[in-house]
């Protein structure tokens, strides 16, 4: 898993509450067992017309948000079913960080396991960030996990909290197997004693 320490990138605003995992990636696109090419179907119903052409009014179809790595969402993002494909679609598209007031519980667990940083901020702070990126779409937003701070305009910062264990896992780039392997010596000693 790729380590996450600091990211400076374009951020995309998505002011929709209660975005469920089926909206993130419809079930009909979850037949593959790999994580690749799922980004093509991210927000499928919002990004494309029925004939497959892009909807010009959707934020991820406009430059510079086509290359956004940070998504500033609204409350209850990724609620609904437990599909890990939702995280895979977001990361395959290029997102490394999602900022929202709240997230679906299972989605949050899947995100951590796949190196996707989730930052919980109040609805008001998310609205401030969305307003900033809407007014300056090419401006970079910096998420610094080492100091738990977001820099989004000259002299404007927002501090955030994150579970220390989640922070360490992301900064060290450890998936579940990597976390287990950190204890390989203790496991070997236990097995030798048996």
CSV table of C-alpha atoms in Angstrom, one decimal:
chain,number,residue,atom,x,y,z
A,1,UNK,CA,0.0,0.0,0.0
A,2,UNK,CA,1.3,3.5,-0.9
A,3,UNK,CA,2.4,5.6,2.1
A,4,UNK,CA,0.5,8.8,2.8
A,5,UNK,CA,2.3,11.6,4.5
A,6,UNK,CA,1.6,14.8,2.5
A,7,UNK,CA,-0.5,15.5,-0.6
A,8,UNK,CA,-0.8,18.7,-2.5
A,9,UNK,CA,-3.4,18.4,-5.2
A,10,UNK,CA,-6.5,19.7,-7.0
A,11,UNK,CA,-9.6,19.1,-4.9
A,12,UNK,CA,-13.1,18.4,-6.3
A,13,UNK,CA,-16.2,19.7,-4.5
A,14,UNK,CA,-19.2,17.3,-4.3
A,15,UNK,CA,-22.0,19.0,-2.3
A,16,UNK,CA,-24.3,15.9,-2.2
A,17,UNK,CA,-25.4,14.4,1.1
A,18,UNK,CA,-26.1,10.7,1.6
A,19,UNK,CA,-24.1,9.5,-1.4
A,20,UNK,CA,-24.4,5.7,-1.2
A,21,UNK,CA,-21.9,3.1,-2.4
A,22,UNK,CA,-24.2,2.3,-5.3
A,23,UNK,CA,-24.0,5.9,-6.5
A,24,UNK,CA,-20.2,5.7,-6.2
A,25,UNK,CA,-20.0,2.5,-8.2
A,26,UNK,CA,-23.2,0.7,-9.5
A,27,UNK,CA,-23.3,-3.0,-8.8
A,28,UNK,CA,-23.4,-3.9,-12.5
A,29,UNK,CA,-19.7,-2.7,-12.7
A,30,UNK,CA,-18.5,-4.8,-9.8
A,31,UNK,CA,-18.0,-8.1,-11.7
A,32,UNK,CA,-14.3,-7.8,-12.0
A,33,UNK,CA,-12.0,-9.2,-9.3
A,34,UNK,CA,-9.3,-6.7,-9.9
A,35,UNK,CA,-9.1,-3.1,-8.7
A,36,UNK,CA,-8.2,-1.7,-12.1
A,37,UNK,CA,-10.5,0.2,-14.5
A,38,UNK,CA,-13.2,0.8,-11.8
A,39,UNK,CA,-12.5,4.5,-11.9
A,40,UNK,CA,-14.1,4.6,-15.3
A,41,UNK,CA,-17.4,3.8,-13.7
A,42,UNK,CA,-17.0,6.1,-10.6
A,43,UNK,CA,-20.2,8.1,-10.1
A,44,UNK,CA,-21.5,6.5,-13.4
A,45,UNK,CA,-25.0,7.8,-13.2
A,46,UNK,CA,-23.8,11.4,-12.4
A,47,UNK,CA,-20.9,11.5,-14.9
A,48,UNK,CA,-22.6,10.0,-18.0
A,49,UNK,CA,-25.8,10.2,-20.0
A,50,UNK,CA,-27.6,6.9,-20.8
A,51,UNK,CA,-25.8,6.8,-24.2
A,52,UNK,CA,-22.4,6.9,-22.4
A,53,UNK,CA,-21.5,10.5,-23.3
A,54,UNK,CA,-20.2,12.7,-20.5
A,55,UNK,CA,-22.5,15.1,-18.6
A,56,UNK,CA,-20.7,18.5,-18.9
A,57,UNK,CA,-22.2,19.8,-15.7
A,58,UNK,CA,-20.7,17.1,-13.5
A,59,UNK,CA,-17.6,18.3,-11.5
A,60,UNK,CA,-15.3,15.4,-12.4
A,61,UNK,CA,-15.9,15.9,-16.1
A,62,UNK,CA,-14.5,19.5,-16.0
A,63,UNK,CA,-10.9,20.5,-15.9
A,64,UNK,CA,-9.0,20.6,-13.6
A,65,UNK,CA,-11.2,18.3,-11.5
A,66,UNK,CA,-10.6,15.4,-13.9
A,67,UNK,CA,-7.2,15.1,-12.1
A,68,UNK,CA,-8.4,15.7,-8.6
A,69,UNK,CA,-6.9,13.6,-5.9
A,70,UNK,CA,-8.9,15.1,-3.0
A,71,UNK,CA,-12.7,15.0,-2.8
A,72,UNK,CA,-14.6,17.4,-0.6
A,73,UNK,CA,-18.0,15.7,0.0
A,74,UNK,CA,-21.0,16.2,2.2
A,75,UNK,CA,-22.5,14.3,5.2
A,76,UNK,CA,-22.9,10.5,5.2
A,77,UNK,CA,-20.6,9.9,2.3
A,78,UNK,CA,-20.5,6.2,1.1
A,79,UNK,CA,-23.4,5.0,3.2
A,80,UNK,CA,-25.2,1.8,2.2
A,81,UNK,CA,-23.8,-1.5,1.3
A,82,UNK,CA,-20.4,-2.8,2.2
A,83,UNK,CA,-18.9,-3.0,-1.2
A,84,UNK,CA,-15.1,-2.5,-1.1
A,85,UNK,CA,-15.3,-1.7,-4.9
A,86,UNK,CA,-16.5,1.8,-3.9
A,87,UNK,CA,-13.0,2.5,-2.4
A,88,UNK,CA,-11.3,0.8,-5.3
A,89,UNK,CA,-13.2,3.0,-7.8
A,90,UNK,CA,-12.3,6.1,-5.9
A,91,UNK,CA,-8.6,5.2,-5.7
A,92,UNK,CA,-8.5,3.9,-9.3
A,93,UNK,CA,-9.8,7.3,-10.4
A,94,UNK,CA,-6.9,8.9,-8.5
A,95,UNK,CA,-8.4,10.0,-5.1
A,96,UNK,CA,-6.1,9.7,-2.1
A,97,UNK,CA,-8.2,11.7,0.4
A,98,UNK,CA,-11.9,12.2,1.0
A,99,UNK,CA,-13.1,15.1,3.3
A,100,UNK,CA,-16.6,15.0,4.6
A,101,UNK,CA,-18.6,15.5,7.9
A,102,UNK,CA,-19.3,11.7,8.1
A,103,UNK,CA,-18.8,8.4,6.3
A,104,UNK,CA,-20.5,5.1,6.2
A,105,UNK,CA,-18.9,2.8,8.8
A,106,UNK,CA,-18.0,-0.1,6.6
A,107,UNK,CA,-16.7,2.2,3.9
A,108,UNK,CA,-14.4,3.9,6.5
A,109,UNK,CA,-12.9,0.5,7.4
A,110,UNK,CA,-12.4,-0.4,3.8
A,111,UNK,CA,-10.8,3.0,3.1
A,112,UNK,CA,-8.2,2.6,5.8
A,113,UNK,CA,-7.3,-0.9,4.5
A,114,UNK,CA,-6.8,0.4,1.0
A,115,UNK,CA,-4.8,3.6,1.8
A,116,UNK,CA,-7.6,6.1,1.3
A,117,UNK,CA,-7.4,8.9,3.9
A,118,UNK,CA,-10.7,10.0,5.3
A,119,UNK,CA,-10.9,13.3,7.1
A,120,UNK,CA,-14.0,14.2,9.1
A,121,UNK,CA,-14.7,18.0,9.4
A,122,UNK,CA,-17.9,19.8,10.4
A,123,UNK,CA,-20.4,20.5,7.6
A,124,UNK,CA,-19.5,24.2,7.9
A,125,UNK,CA,-15.8,23.6,7.4
A,126,UNK,CA,-16.5,21.3,4.4
A,127,UNK,CA,-18.7,24.0,2.9
A,128,UNK,CA,-15.8,26.6,3.3
A,129,UNK,CA,-13.4,24.2,1.6
A,130,UNK,CA,-15.9,23.5,-1.3
A,131,UNK,CA,-16.5,27.2,-1.7
A,132,UNK,CA,-12.7,27.8,-1.9
A,133,UNK,CA,-12.1,25.2,-4.5
A,134,UNK,CA,-15.1,26.3,-6.5
A,135,UNK,CA,-13.8,29.9,-6.6
A,136,UNK,CA,-10.2,28.8,-7.4
A,137,UNK,CA,-10.5,25.4,-9.1
A,138,UNK,CA,-6.8,25.2,-10.1
A,139,UNK,CA,-5.5,26.1,-6.6
A,140,UNK,CA,-3.9,23.2,-4.8
A,141,UNK,CA,-5.1,22.0,-1.4
A,142,UNK,CA,-2.5,20.4,0.8
A,143,UNK,CA,-3.3,17.6,3.3
A,144,UNK,CA,-0.5,17.0,5.7
A,145,UNK,CA,-1.0,13.8,7.7
A,146,UNK,CA,2.2,14.3,9.8
A,147,UNK,CA,0.8,17.5,11.4
A,148,UNK,CA,-2.9,16.8,10.7
A,149,UNK,CA,-3.5,20.0,8.9
A,150,UNK,CA,-5.1,21.2,5.6
A,151,UNK,CA,-3.7,24.2,3.9
A,152,UNK,CA,-6.1,25.6,1.3
A,153,UNK,CA,-5.2,29.3,0.7
A,154,UNK,CA,-2.4,31.6,1.7
A,155,UNK,CA,-2.6,31.7,5.5
A,156,UNK,CA,-5.7,29.6,5.7
A,157,UNK,CA,-5.5,26.2,7.4
A,158,UNK,CA,-7.8,23.7,9.1
A,159,UNK,CA,-6.5,21.3,11.7
A,160,UNK,CA,-8.1,17.8,11.8
A,161,UNK,CA,-8.2,14.8,14.1
A,162,UNK,CA,-7.7,11.2,13.1
A,163,UNK,CA,-7.5,8.0,15.0
A,164,UNK,CA,-3.8,7.5,15.9
A,165,UNK,CA,-3.8,3.9,14.7
A,166,UNK,CA,-5.3,4.8,11.3
A,167,UNK,CA,-2.8,7.6,11.0
A,168,UNK,CA,0.1,5.3,11.6
A,169,UNK,CA,-1.2,2.6,9.2
A,170,UNK,CA,-1.6,5.2,6.4
A,171,UNK,CA,1.8,6.9,7.1
A,172,UNK,CA,3.6,3.5,7.1
A,173,UNK,CA,1.6,2.2,4.1
A,174,UNK,CA,0.5,-0.9,5.9
A,175,UNK,CA,-2.4,-3.1,4.7
A,176,UNK,CA,-3.8,-5.8,7.0
A,177,UNK,CA,-1.0,-8.2,5.9
A,178,UNK,CA,1.7,-5.6,6.5
A,179,UNK,CA,0.3,-4.9,9.9
A,180,UNK,CA,0.5,-8.6,10.8
A,181,UNK,CA,4.0,-9.0,9.4
A,182,UNK,CA,5.2,-6.3,11.8
A,183,UNK,CA,4.8,-9.1,14.4
A,184,UNK,CA,6.5,-11.8,12.5
A,185,UNK,CA,9.2,-12.4,15.2
A,186,UNK,CA,6.5,-12.7,17.9
A,187,UNK,CA,4.5,-15.1,15.8
A,188,UNK,CA,7.6,-17.2,15.1
A,189,UNK,CA,8.4,-17.4,18.8
A,190,UNK,CA,4.9,-18.4,19.6
A,191,UNK,CA,4.9,-21.1,16.9
A,192,UNK,CA,8.3,-22.4,18.1
A,193,UNK,CA,7.0,-22.6,21.7
A,194,UNK,CA,4.0,-24.7,20.6
